[in-house]
Structures are given as C-alpha cells and as structure tokens.
mmCIF file of C-alpha atoms in Angstrom:
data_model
loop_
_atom_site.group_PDB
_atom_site.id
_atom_site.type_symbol
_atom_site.label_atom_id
_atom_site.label_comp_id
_atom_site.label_asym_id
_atom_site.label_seq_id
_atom_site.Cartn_x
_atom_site.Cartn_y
_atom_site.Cartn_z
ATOM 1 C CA UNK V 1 -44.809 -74.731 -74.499
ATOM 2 C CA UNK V 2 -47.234 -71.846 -74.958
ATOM 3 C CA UNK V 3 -46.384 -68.550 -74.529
ATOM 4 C CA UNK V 4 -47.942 -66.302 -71.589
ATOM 5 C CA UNK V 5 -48.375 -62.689 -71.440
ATOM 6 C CA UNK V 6 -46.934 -61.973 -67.583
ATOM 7 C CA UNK V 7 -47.391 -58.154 -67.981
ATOM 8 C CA UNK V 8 -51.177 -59.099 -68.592
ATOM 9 C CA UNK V 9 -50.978 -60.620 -65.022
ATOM 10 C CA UNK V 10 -50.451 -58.086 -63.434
ATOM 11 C CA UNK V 11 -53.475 -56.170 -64.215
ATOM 12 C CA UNK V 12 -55.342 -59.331 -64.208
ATOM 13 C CA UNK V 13 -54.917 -59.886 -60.224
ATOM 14 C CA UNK V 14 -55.846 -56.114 -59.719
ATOM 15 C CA UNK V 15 -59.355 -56.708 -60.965
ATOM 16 C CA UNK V 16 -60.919 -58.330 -57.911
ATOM 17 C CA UNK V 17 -59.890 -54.809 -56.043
ATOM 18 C CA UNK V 18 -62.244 -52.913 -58.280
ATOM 19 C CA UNK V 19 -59.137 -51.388 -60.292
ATOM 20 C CA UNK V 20 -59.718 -51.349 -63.998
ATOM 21 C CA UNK V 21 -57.255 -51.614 -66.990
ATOM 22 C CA UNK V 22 -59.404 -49.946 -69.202
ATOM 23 C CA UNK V 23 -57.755 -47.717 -71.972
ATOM 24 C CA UNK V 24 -59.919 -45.321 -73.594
ATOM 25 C CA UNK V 25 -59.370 -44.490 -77.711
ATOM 26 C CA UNK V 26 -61.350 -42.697 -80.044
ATOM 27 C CA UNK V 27 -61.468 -40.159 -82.902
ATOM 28 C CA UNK V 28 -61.391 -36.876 -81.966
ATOM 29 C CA UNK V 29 -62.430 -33.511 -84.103
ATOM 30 C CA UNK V 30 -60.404 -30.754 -83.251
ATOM 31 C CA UNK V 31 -63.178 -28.474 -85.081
ATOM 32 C CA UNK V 32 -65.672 -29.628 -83.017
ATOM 33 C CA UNK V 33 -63.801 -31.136 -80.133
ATOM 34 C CA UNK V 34 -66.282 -34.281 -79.992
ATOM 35 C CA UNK V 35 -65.463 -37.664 -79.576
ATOM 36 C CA UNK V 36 -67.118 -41.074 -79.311
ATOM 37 C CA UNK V 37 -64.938 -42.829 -76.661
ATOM 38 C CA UNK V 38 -64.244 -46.710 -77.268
ATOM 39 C CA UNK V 39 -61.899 -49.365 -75.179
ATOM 40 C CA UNK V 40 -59.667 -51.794 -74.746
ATOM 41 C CA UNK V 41 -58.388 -53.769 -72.081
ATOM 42 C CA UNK V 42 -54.229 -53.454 -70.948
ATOM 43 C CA UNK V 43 -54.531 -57.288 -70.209
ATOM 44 C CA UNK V 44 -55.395 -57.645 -74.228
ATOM 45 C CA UNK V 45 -53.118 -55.115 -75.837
ATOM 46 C CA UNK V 46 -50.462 -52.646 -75.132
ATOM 47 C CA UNK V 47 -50.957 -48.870 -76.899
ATOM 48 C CA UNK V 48 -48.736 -50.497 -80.148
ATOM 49 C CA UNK V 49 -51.302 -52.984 -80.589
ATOM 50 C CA UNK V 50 -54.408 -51.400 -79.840
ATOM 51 C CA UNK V 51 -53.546 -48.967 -82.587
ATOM 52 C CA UNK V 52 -52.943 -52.268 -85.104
ATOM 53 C CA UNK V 53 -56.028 -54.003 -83.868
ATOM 54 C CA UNK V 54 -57.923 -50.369 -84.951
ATOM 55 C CA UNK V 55 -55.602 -49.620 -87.928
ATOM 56 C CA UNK V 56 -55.596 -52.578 -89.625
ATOM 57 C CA UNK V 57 -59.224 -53.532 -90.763
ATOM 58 C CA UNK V 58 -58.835 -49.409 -91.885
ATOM 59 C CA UNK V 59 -56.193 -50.087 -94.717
ATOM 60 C CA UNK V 60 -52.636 -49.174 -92.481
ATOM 61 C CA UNK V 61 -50.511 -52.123 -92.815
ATOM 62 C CA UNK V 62 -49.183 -51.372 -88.956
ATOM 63 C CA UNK V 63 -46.229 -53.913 -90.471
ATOM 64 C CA UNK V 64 -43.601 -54.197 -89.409
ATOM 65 C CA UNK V 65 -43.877 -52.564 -85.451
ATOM 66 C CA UNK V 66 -41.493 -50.441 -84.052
ATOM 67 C CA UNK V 67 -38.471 -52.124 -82.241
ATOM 68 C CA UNK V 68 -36.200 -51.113 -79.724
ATOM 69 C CA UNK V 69 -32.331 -50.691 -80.536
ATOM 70 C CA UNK V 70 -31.382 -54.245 -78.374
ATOM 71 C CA UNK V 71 -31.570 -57.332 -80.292
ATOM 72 C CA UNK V 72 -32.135 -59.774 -76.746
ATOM 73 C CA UNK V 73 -32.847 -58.924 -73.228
ATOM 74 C CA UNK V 74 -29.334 -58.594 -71.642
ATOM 75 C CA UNK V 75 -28.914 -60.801 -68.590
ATOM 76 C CA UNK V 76 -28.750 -59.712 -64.954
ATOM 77 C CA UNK V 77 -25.059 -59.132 -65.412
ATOM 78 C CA UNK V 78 -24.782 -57.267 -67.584
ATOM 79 C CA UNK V 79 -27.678 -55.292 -66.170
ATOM 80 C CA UNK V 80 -25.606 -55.223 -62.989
ATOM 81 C CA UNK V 81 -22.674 -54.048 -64.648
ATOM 82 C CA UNK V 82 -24.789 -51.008 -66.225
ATOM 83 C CA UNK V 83 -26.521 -49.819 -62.940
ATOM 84 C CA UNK V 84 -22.839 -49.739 -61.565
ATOM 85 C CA UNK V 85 -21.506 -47.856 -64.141
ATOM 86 C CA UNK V 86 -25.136 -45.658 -64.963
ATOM 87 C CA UNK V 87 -27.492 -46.336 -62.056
ATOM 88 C CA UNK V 88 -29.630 -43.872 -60.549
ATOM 89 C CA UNK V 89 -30.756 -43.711 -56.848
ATOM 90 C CA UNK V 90 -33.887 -45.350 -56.908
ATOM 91 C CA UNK V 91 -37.273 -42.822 -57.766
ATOM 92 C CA UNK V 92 -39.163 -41.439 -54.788
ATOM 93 C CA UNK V 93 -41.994 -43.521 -54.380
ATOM 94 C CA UNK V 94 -44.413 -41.400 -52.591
ATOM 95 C CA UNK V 95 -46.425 -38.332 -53.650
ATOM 96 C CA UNK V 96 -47.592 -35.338 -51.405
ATOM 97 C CA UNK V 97 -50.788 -34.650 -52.860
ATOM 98 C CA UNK V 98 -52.847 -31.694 -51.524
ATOM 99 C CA UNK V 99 -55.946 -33.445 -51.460
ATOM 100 C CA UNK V 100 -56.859 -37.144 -52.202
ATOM 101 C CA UNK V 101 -60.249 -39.001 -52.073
ATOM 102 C CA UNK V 102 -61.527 -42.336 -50.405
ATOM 103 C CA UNK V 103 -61.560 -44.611 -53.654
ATOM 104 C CA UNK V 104 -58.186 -46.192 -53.522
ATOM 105 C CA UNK V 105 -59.919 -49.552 -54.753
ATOM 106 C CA UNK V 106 -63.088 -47.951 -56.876
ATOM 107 C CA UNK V 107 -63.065 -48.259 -60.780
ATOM 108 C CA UNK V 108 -61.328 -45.839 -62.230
ATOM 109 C CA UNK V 109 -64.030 -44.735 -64.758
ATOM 110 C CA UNK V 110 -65.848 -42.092 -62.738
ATOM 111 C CA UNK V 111 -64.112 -39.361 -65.036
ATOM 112 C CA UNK V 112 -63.660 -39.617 -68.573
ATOM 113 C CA UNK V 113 -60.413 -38.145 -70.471
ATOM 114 C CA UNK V 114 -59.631 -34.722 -71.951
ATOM 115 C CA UNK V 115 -58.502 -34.083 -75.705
ATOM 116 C CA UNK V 116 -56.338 -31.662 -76.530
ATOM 117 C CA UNK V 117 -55.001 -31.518 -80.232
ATOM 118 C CA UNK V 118 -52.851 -28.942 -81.913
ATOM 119 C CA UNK V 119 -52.370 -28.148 -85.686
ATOM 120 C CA UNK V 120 -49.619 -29.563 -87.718
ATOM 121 C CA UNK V 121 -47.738 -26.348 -87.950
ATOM 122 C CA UNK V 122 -47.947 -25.549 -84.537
ATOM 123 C CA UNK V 123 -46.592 -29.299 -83.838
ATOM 124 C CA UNK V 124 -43.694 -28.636 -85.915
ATOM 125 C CA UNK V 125 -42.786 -25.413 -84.050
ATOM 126 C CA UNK V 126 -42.555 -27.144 -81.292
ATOM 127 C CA UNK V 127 -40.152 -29.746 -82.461
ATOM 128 C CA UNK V 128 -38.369 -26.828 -83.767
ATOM 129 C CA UNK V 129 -38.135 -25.517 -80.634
ATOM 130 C CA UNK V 130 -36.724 -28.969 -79.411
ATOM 131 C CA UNK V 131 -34.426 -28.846 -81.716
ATOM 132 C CA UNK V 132 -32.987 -25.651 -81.131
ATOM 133 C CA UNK V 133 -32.625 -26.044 -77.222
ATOM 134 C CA UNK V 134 -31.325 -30.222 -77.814
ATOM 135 C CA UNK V 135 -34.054 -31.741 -76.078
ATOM 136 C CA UNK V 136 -36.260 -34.006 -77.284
ATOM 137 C CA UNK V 137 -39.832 -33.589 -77.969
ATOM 138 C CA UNK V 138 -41.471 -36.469 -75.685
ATOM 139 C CA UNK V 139 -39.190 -34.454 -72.621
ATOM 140 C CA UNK V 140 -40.852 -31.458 -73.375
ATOM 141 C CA UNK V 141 -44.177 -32.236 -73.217
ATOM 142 C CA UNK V 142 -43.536 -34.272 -70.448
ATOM 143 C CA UNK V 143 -42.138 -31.636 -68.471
ATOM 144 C CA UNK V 144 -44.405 -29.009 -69.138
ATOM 145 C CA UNK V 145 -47.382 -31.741 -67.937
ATOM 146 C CA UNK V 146 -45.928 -32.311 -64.757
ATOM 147 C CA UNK V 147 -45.344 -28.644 -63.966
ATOM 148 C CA UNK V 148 -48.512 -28.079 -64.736
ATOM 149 C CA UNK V 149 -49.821 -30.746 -62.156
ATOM 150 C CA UNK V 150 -47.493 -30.332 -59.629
ATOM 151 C CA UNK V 151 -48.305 -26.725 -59.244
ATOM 152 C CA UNK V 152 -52.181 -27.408 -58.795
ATOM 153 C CA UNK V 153 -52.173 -30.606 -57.685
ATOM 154 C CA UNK V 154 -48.818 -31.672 -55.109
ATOM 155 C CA UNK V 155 -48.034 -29.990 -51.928
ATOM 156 C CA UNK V 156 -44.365 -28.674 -50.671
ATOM 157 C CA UNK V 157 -40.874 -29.100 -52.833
ATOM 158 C CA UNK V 158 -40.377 -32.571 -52.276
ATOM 159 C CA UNK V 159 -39.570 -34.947 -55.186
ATOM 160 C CA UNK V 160 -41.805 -37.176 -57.072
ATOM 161 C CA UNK V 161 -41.745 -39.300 -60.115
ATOM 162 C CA UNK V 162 -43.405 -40.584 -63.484
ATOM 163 C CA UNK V 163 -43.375 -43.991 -64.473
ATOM 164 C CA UNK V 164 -42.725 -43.542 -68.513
ATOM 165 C CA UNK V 165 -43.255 -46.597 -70.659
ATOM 166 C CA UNK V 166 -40.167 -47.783 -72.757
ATOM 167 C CA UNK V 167 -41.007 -50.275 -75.611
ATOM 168 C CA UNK V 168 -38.863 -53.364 -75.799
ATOM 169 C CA UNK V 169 -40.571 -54.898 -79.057
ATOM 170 C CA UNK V 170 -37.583 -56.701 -81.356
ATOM 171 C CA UNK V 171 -35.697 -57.556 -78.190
ATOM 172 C CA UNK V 172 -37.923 -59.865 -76.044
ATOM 173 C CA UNK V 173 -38.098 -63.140 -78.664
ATOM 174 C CA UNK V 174 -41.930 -62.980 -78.178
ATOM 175 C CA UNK V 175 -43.713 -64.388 -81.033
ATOM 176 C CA UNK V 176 -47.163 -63.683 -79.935
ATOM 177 C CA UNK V 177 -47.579 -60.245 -81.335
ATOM 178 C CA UNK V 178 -50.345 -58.841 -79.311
ATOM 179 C CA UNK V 179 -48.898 -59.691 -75.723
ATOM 180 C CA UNK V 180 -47.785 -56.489 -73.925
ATOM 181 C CA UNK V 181 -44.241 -55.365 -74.931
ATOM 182 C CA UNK V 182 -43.391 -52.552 -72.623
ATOM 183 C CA UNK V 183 -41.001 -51.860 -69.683
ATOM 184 C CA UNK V 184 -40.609 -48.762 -68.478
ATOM 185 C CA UNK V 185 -38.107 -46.403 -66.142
ATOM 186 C CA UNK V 186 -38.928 -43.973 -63.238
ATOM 187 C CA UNK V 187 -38.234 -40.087 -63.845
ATOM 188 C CA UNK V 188 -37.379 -38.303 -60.440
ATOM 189 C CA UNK V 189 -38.343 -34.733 -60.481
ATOM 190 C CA UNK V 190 -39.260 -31.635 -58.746
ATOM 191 C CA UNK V 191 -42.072 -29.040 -59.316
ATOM 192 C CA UNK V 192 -39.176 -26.718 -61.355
ATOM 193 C CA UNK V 193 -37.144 -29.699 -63.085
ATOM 194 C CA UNK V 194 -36.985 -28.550 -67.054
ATOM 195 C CA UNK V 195 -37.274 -30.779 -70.552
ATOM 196 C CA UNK V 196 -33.405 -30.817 -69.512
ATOM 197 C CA UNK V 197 -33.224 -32.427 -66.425
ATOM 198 C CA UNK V 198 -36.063 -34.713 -67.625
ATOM 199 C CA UNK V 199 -33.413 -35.569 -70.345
ATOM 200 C CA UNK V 200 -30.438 -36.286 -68.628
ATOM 201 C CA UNK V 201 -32.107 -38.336 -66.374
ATOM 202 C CA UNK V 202 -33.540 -40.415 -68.857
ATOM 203 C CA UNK V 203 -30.534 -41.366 -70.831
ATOM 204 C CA UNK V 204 -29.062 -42.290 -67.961
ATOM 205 C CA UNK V 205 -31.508 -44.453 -66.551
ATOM 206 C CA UNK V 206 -31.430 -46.300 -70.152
ATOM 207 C CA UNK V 207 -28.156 -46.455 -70.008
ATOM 208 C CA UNK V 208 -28.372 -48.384 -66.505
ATOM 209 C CA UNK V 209 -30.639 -50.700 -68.192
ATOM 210 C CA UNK V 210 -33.344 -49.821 -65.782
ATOM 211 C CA UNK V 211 -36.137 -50.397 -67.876
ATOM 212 C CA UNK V 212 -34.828 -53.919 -68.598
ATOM 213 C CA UNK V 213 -34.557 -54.450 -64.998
ATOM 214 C CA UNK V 214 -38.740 -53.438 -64.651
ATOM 215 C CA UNK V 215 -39.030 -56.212 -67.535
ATOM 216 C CA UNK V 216 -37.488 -59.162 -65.284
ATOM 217 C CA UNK V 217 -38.997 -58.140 -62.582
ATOM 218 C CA UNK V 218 -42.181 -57.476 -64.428
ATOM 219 C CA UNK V 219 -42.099 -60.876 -65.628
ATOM 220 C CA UNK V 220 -41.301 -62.542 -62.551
ATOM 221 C CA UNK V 221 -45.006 -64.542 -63.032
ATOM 222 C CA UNK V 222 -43.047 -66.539 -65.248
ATOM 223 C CA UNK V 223 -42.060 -68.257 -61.448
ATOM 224 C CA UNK V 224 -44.172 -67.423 -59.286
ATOM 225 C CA UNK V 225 -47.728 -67.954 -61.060
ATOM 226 C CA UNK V 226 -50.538 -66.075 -61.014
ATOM 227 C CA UNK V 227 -51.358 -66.132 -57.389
ATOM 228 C CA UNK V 228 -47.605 -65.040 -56.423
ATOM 229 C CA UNK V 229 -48.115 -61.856 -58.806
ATOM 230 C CA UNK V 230 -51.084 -61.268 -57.079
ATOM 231 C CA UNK V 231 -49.508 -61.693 -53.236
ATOM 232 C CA UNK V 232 -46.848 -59.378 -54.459
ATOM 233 C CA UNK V 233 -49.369 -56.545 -55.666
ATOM 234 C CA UNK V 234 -51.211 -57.054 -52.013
ATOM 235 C CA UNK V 235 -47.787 -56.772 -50.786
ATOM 236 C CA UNK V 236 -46.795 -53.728 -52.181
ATOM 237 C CA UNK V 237 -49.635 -51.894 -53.469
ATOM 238 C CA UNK V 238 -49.655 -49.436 -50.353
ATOM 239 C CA UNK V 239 -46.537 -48.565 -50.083
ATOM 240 C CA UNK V 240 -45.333 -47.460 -53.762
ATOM 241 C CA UNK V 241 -47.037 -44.095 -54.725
ATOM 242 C CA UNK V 242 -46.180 -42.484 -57.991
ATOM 243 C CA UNK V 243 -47.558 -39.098 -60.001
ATOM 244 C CA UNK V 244 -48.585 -41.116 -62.715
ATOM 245 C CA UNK V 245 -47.244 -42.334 -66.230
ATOM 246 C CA UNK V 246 -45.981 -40.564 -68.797
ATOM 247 C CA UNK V 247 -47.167 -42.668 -72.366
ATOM 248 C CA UNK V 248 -45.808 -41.458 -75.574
ATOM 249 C CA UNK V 249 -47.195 -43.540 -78.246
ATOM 250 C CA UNK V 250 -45.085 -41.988 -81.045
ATOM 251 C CA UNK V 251 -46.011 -41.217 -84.865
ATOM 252 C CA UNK V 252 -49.779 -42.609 -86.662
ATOM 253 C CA UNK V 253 -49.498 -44.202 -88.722
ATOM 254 C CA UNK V 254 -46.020 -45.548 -88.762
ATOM 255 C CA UNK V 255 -43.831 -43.714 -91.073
ATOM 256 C CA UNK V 256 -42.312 -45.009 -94.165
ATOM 257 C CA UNK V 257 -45.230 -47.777 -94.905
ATOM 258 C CA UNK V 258 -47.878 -48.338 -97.613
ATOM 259 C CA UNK V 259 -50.870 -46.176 -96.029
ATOM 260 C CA UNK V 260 -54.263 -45.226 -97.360
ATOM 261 C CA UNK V 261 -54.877 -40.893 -97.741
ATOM 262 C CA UNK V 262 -56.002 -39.885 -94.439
ATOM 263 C CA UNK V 263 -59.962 -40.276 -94.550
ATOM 264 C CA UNK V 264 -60.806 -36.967 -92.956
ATOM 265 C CA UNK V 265 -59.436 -34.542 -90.383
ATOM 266 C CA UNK V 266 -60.280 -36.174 -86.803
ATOM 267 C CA UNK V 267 -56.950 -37.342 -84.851
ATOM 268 C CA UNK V 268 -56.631 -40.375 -82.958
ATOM 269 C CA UNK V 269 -56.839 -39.860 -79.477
ATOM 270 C CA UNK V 270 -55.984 -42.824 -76.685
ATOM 271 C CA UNK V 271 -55.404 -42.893 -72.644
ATOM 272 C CA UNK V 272 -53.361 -45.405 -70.506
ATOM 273 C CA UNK V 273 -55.531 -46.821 -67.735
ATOM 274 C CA UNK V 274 -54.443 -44.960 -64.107
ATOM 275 C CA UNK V 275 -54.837 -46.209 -60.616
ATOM 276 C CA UNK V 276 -54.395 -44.531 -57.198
ATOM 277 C CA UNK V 277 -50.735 -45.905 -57.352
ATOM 278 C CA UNK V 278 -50.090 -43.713 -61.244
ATOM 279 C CA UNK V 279 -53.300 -41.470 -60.382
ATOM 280 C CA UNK V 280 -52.362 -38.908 -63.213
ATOM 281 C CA UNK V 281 -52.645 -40.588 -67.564
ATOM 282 C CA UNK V 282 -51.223 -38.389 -69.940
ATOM 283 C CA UNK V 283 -50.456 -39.955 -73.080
ATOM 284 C CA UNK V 284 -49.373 -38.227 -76.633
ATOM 285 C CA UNK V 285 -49.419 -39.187 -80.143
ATOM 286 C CA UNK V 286 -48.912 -37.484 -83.391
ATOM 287 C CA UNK V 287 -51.398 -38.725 -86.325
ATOM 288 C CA UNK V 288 -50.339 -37.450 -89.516
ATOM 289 C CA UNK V 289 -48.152 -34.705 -88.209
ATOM 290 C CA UNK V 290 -50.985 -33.262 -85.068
ATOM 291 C CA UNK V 291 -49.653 -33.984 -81.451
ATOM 292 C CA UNK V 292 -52.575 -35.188 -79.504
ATOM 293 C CA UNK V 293 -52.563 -35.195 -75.886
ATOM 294 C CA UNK V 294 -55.061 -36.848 -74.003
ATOM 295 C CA UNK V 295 -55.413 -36.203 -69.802
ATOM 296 C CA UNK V 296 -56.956 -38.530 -67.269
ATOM 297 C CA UNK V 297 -57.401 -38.250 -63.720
ATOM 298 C CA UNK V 298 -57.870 -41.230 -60.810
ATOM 299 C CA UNK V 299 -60.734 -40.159 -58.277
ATOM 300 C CA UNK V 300 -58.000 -41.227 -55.770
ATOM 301 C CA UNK V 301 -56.687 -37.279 -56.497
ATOM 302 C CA UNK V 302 -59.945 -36.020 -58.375
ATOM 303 C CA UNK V 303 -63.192 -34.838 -57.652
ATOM 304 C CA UNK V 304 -65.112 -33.809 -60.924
ATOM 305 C CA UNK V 305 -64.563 -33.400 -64.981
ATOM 306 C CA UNK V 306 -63.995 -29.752 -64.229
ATOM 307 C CA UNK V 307 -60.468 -29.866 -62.761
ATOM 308 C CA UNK V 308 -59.702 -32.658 -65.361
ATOM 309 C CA UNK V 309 -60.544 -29.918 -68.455
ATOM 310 C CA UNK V 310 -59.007 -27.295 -66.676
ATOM 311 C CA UNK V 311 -55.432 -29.349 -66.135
ATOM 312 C CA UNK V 312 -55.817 -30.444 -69.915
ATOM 313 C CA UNK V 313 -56.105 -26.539 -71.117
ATOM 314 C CA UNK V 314 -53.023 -25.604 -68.635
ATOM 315 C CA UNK V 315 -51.028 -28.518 -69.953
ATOM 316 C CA UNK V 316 -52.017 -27.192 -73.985
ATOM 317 C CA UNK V 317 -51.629 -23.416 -73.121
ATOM 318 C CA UNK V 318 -48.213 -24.020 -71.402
ATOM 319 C CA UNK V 319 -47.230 -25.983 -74.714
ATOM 320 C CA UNK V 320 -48.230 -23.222 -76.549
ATOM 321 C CA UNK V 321 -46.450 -20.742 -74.858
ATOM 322 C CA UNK V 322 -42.977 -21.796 -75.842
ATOM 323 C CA UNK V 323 -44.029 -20.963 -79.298
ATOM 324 C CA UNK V 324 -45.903 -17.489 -79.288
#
C-alpha cells in the first residue's frame, strides 16, 4: 500500500478558505540586504526538505537528514504514561491581540517577510552567552521574539503560546523522504517569561511526549480521509488561537558532510507559512556559522510592511543587546 503524507492534508483542505501554505526562501545579502524571494508549498515539503530539494542540485549532499533521538513512535501508552508522569496543563489557546483585521480567510501573501542576519562572530557570542547562563540558543531567540511581539502587538498579562515545530525524522518508519516529518509542542508564556522558563517548559513537554501526541493526532487522516480532516479544521478552526510558530531550522549545511566551499557571502533565508490561527512566522537558521532570522506577519494582526520591518529590527536589536 502506498504511503500518504497526512500532515500534507491538512493544509490541503485549508486551501478552498483562501489560506495559503506558501513558504517563502531565498538568498539574502547582508551587505546589501536584497533578496529575490522564491517558494514552496508545506503540502510538498517540510523546511528539512525544502533545503535538500535547493541544496542538492548545488553540490551539498543533504545525506543523511537529521533524526530525532526515538527510534519508533511510542504508542498511546506509553504516551499516557509520560503525560502522567511529565504533562503540562494544556497551552492557552487564545490570544488578546490589540488590534486584528477582517481577513481571517484571505491569502496570506499581502506582506512579504523581513531578513535579519548577523555576522558569524556576533552568532557565536551569542551562543556563548547561552552557554554561560545554561540555556539553549533556539530558547533564546525565541524568547526575545515573543517579548518583542507581545509588547507591541498583545494586550493585558494574560498567557499565550507558540506552536514550535519538533522534527521526528528517524522515528516515524516513513520511507518517502520528502513527506512532512514534523510534530510539534505548545510553549505557554507570558509577556516577561525568560529563555529560562521557555526552557523548562520545553523539556518537560518532551518529556510528556507531547509532540508525539500532535503526531497521532496530526495523522488522524490516516482514518478519517480527507474530507474528515477537513470537517475537523471547520470544526475547530475558530476556536484555537495561537501567537504563532516558533521554526528553528538548525545548522546549513548539515555539519560533518562532504560540502562544496561556500560560493559567496549571501545566507539562506526561509519563512514558515502563517495563518490567522499562528498569525506571527519567525523562523531561524544558521548557514555557515550566520543566524538568520526571518519575520512574517498574517494581515489577520497586520496592516502594512512597515510594522513587519520595524518588529524584525526590535527582534535583531534585542538579540544584540545581550551581547554589547
């Protein structure tokens, strides 16, 4: 029997509502700060395999992918047995913005991303600084984004959450390498939680399993078809609000491999797609030692390019500040 790609389903029965899965990628010059956006669709590739599909024909073997530390998806009991021992209330699931727009089911394409790209010495300063204060560096910048946002962008002290991608490559038994390969787990937080708090709540969350009970339940098309993914999104597509998602694509090109010199001094830059559910994309890389982070805003919370540069600077400058 063939293999499907359920997580593709999902954005699949979004479609007819006007919501796109479109992630933007390109090469970015930090001298010059232009770049010449490209895509790719969710439904075709997950960040891991976007990269290959653009690495590849370049030279960068992209062989063999990074895994996850499980070896098979554990089975509801013992993912029962984890959430009793681990589990976390569930994440709030609504988001007290100060302003939103009426475009809940409009492309989300109006506004294009924001690059931000620091130097290599300035990217190991900050992992430096993660180092010193036992945190690590994904938290941090993390953090500092949503402090950023919350302050400008989400009204009163109540909490909120991220949804933050967790890959589950080497553990699923899929054979079809370019199906999407990535659960995720819900960060609670508050307009003053720290790269600690973001921490501690993270390894416990993995510890409960969480983000293997998002898989199951992610995959659930695997029963219900198509058309039952795409009664449960009607379902519960109004009700389940969230700041956005928090995508950390890792090190480019993958340590420890046969790759080609770097060709010239650009970075690669790349978005997750965002909806008026996960209004807010941030999503960082590193390519050959330069952390890239690259900001995207759903018209559902934003109305022009302006307040998407400005966020983008504030997220950089507060990066920068644990360092000068």
């Amino acid at each position: 029997m063939a293999e499907k790609d359920y997580i593709a389903m999902w954005f699949n029965v979004r479609k007819p509502y006007g919501i796109s899965d479109t992630v933007y990628w390109g090469w970015y010059d930090p001298a010059t700060k232009d770049i010449d956006w490209q895509t790719w669709q969710h439904a075709d590739a997950d960040g891991m395999i976007g990269f290959t599909n653009i690495l590849r024909p370049m030279g960068y073997p992209c062989y063999p992918l990074p895994a996850c530390n499980e070896t098979s998806v554990p089975s509801w009991r013992e993912i029962r047995k984890a959430q009793k021992e681990f589990g976390q209330p569930p994440a709030a699931n609504q988001v007290k913005w100060k302003q939103t727009y009426p475009c809940v089911y409009s492309p989300n394409d109006t506004f294009m991303p924001e690059v931000r790209s620091f130097s290599e010495e300035d990217t190991q300063k900050l992992k430096a600084w993660c180092k010193e204060n036992k945190v690590s560096f994904g938290n941090l910048v993390y953090a500092t984004m949503s402090k950023v946002v919350s302050a400008r962008m989400i009204e009163g002290d109540e909490p909120f959450s991220w949804f933050f991608p967790v890959n589950v490559r080497g553990a699923t038994g899929i054979k079809t390498e370019s199906f999407n390969q990535a659960s995720g787990i819900y960060i609670e937080v508050n307009k003053n939680s720290e790269p600690q708090d973001w921490q501690a709540q993270m390894r416990l969350r993995l510890k409960s399993k969480e983000q293997w009970k998002n898989w199951k339940l992610a995959n659930i098309g695997k029963y219900v078809g198509e058309r039952g993914v795409a009664l449960i999104y009607k379902l519960t597509s109004g009700k389940q609000f969230y700041a956005g998602n928090c995508s950390n694509l890792g090190e480019w090109p993958l340590p420890g491999q046969d790759n080609p010199p770097r060709p010239d001094q650009r970075v690669l830059a790349a978005v997750a797609p965002g909806t008026a559910n996960y209004p807010i994309s941030g999503t960082t890389l590193e390519w050959y030692g330069q952390l890239t982070l690259t900001f995207k805003m759903h018209p559902y919370v934003c109305d022009s390019q302006e307040l998407i540069a400005e966020l983008a600077d504030a997220w950089y400058e507060a990066l920068m500040g644990y360092i000068r």
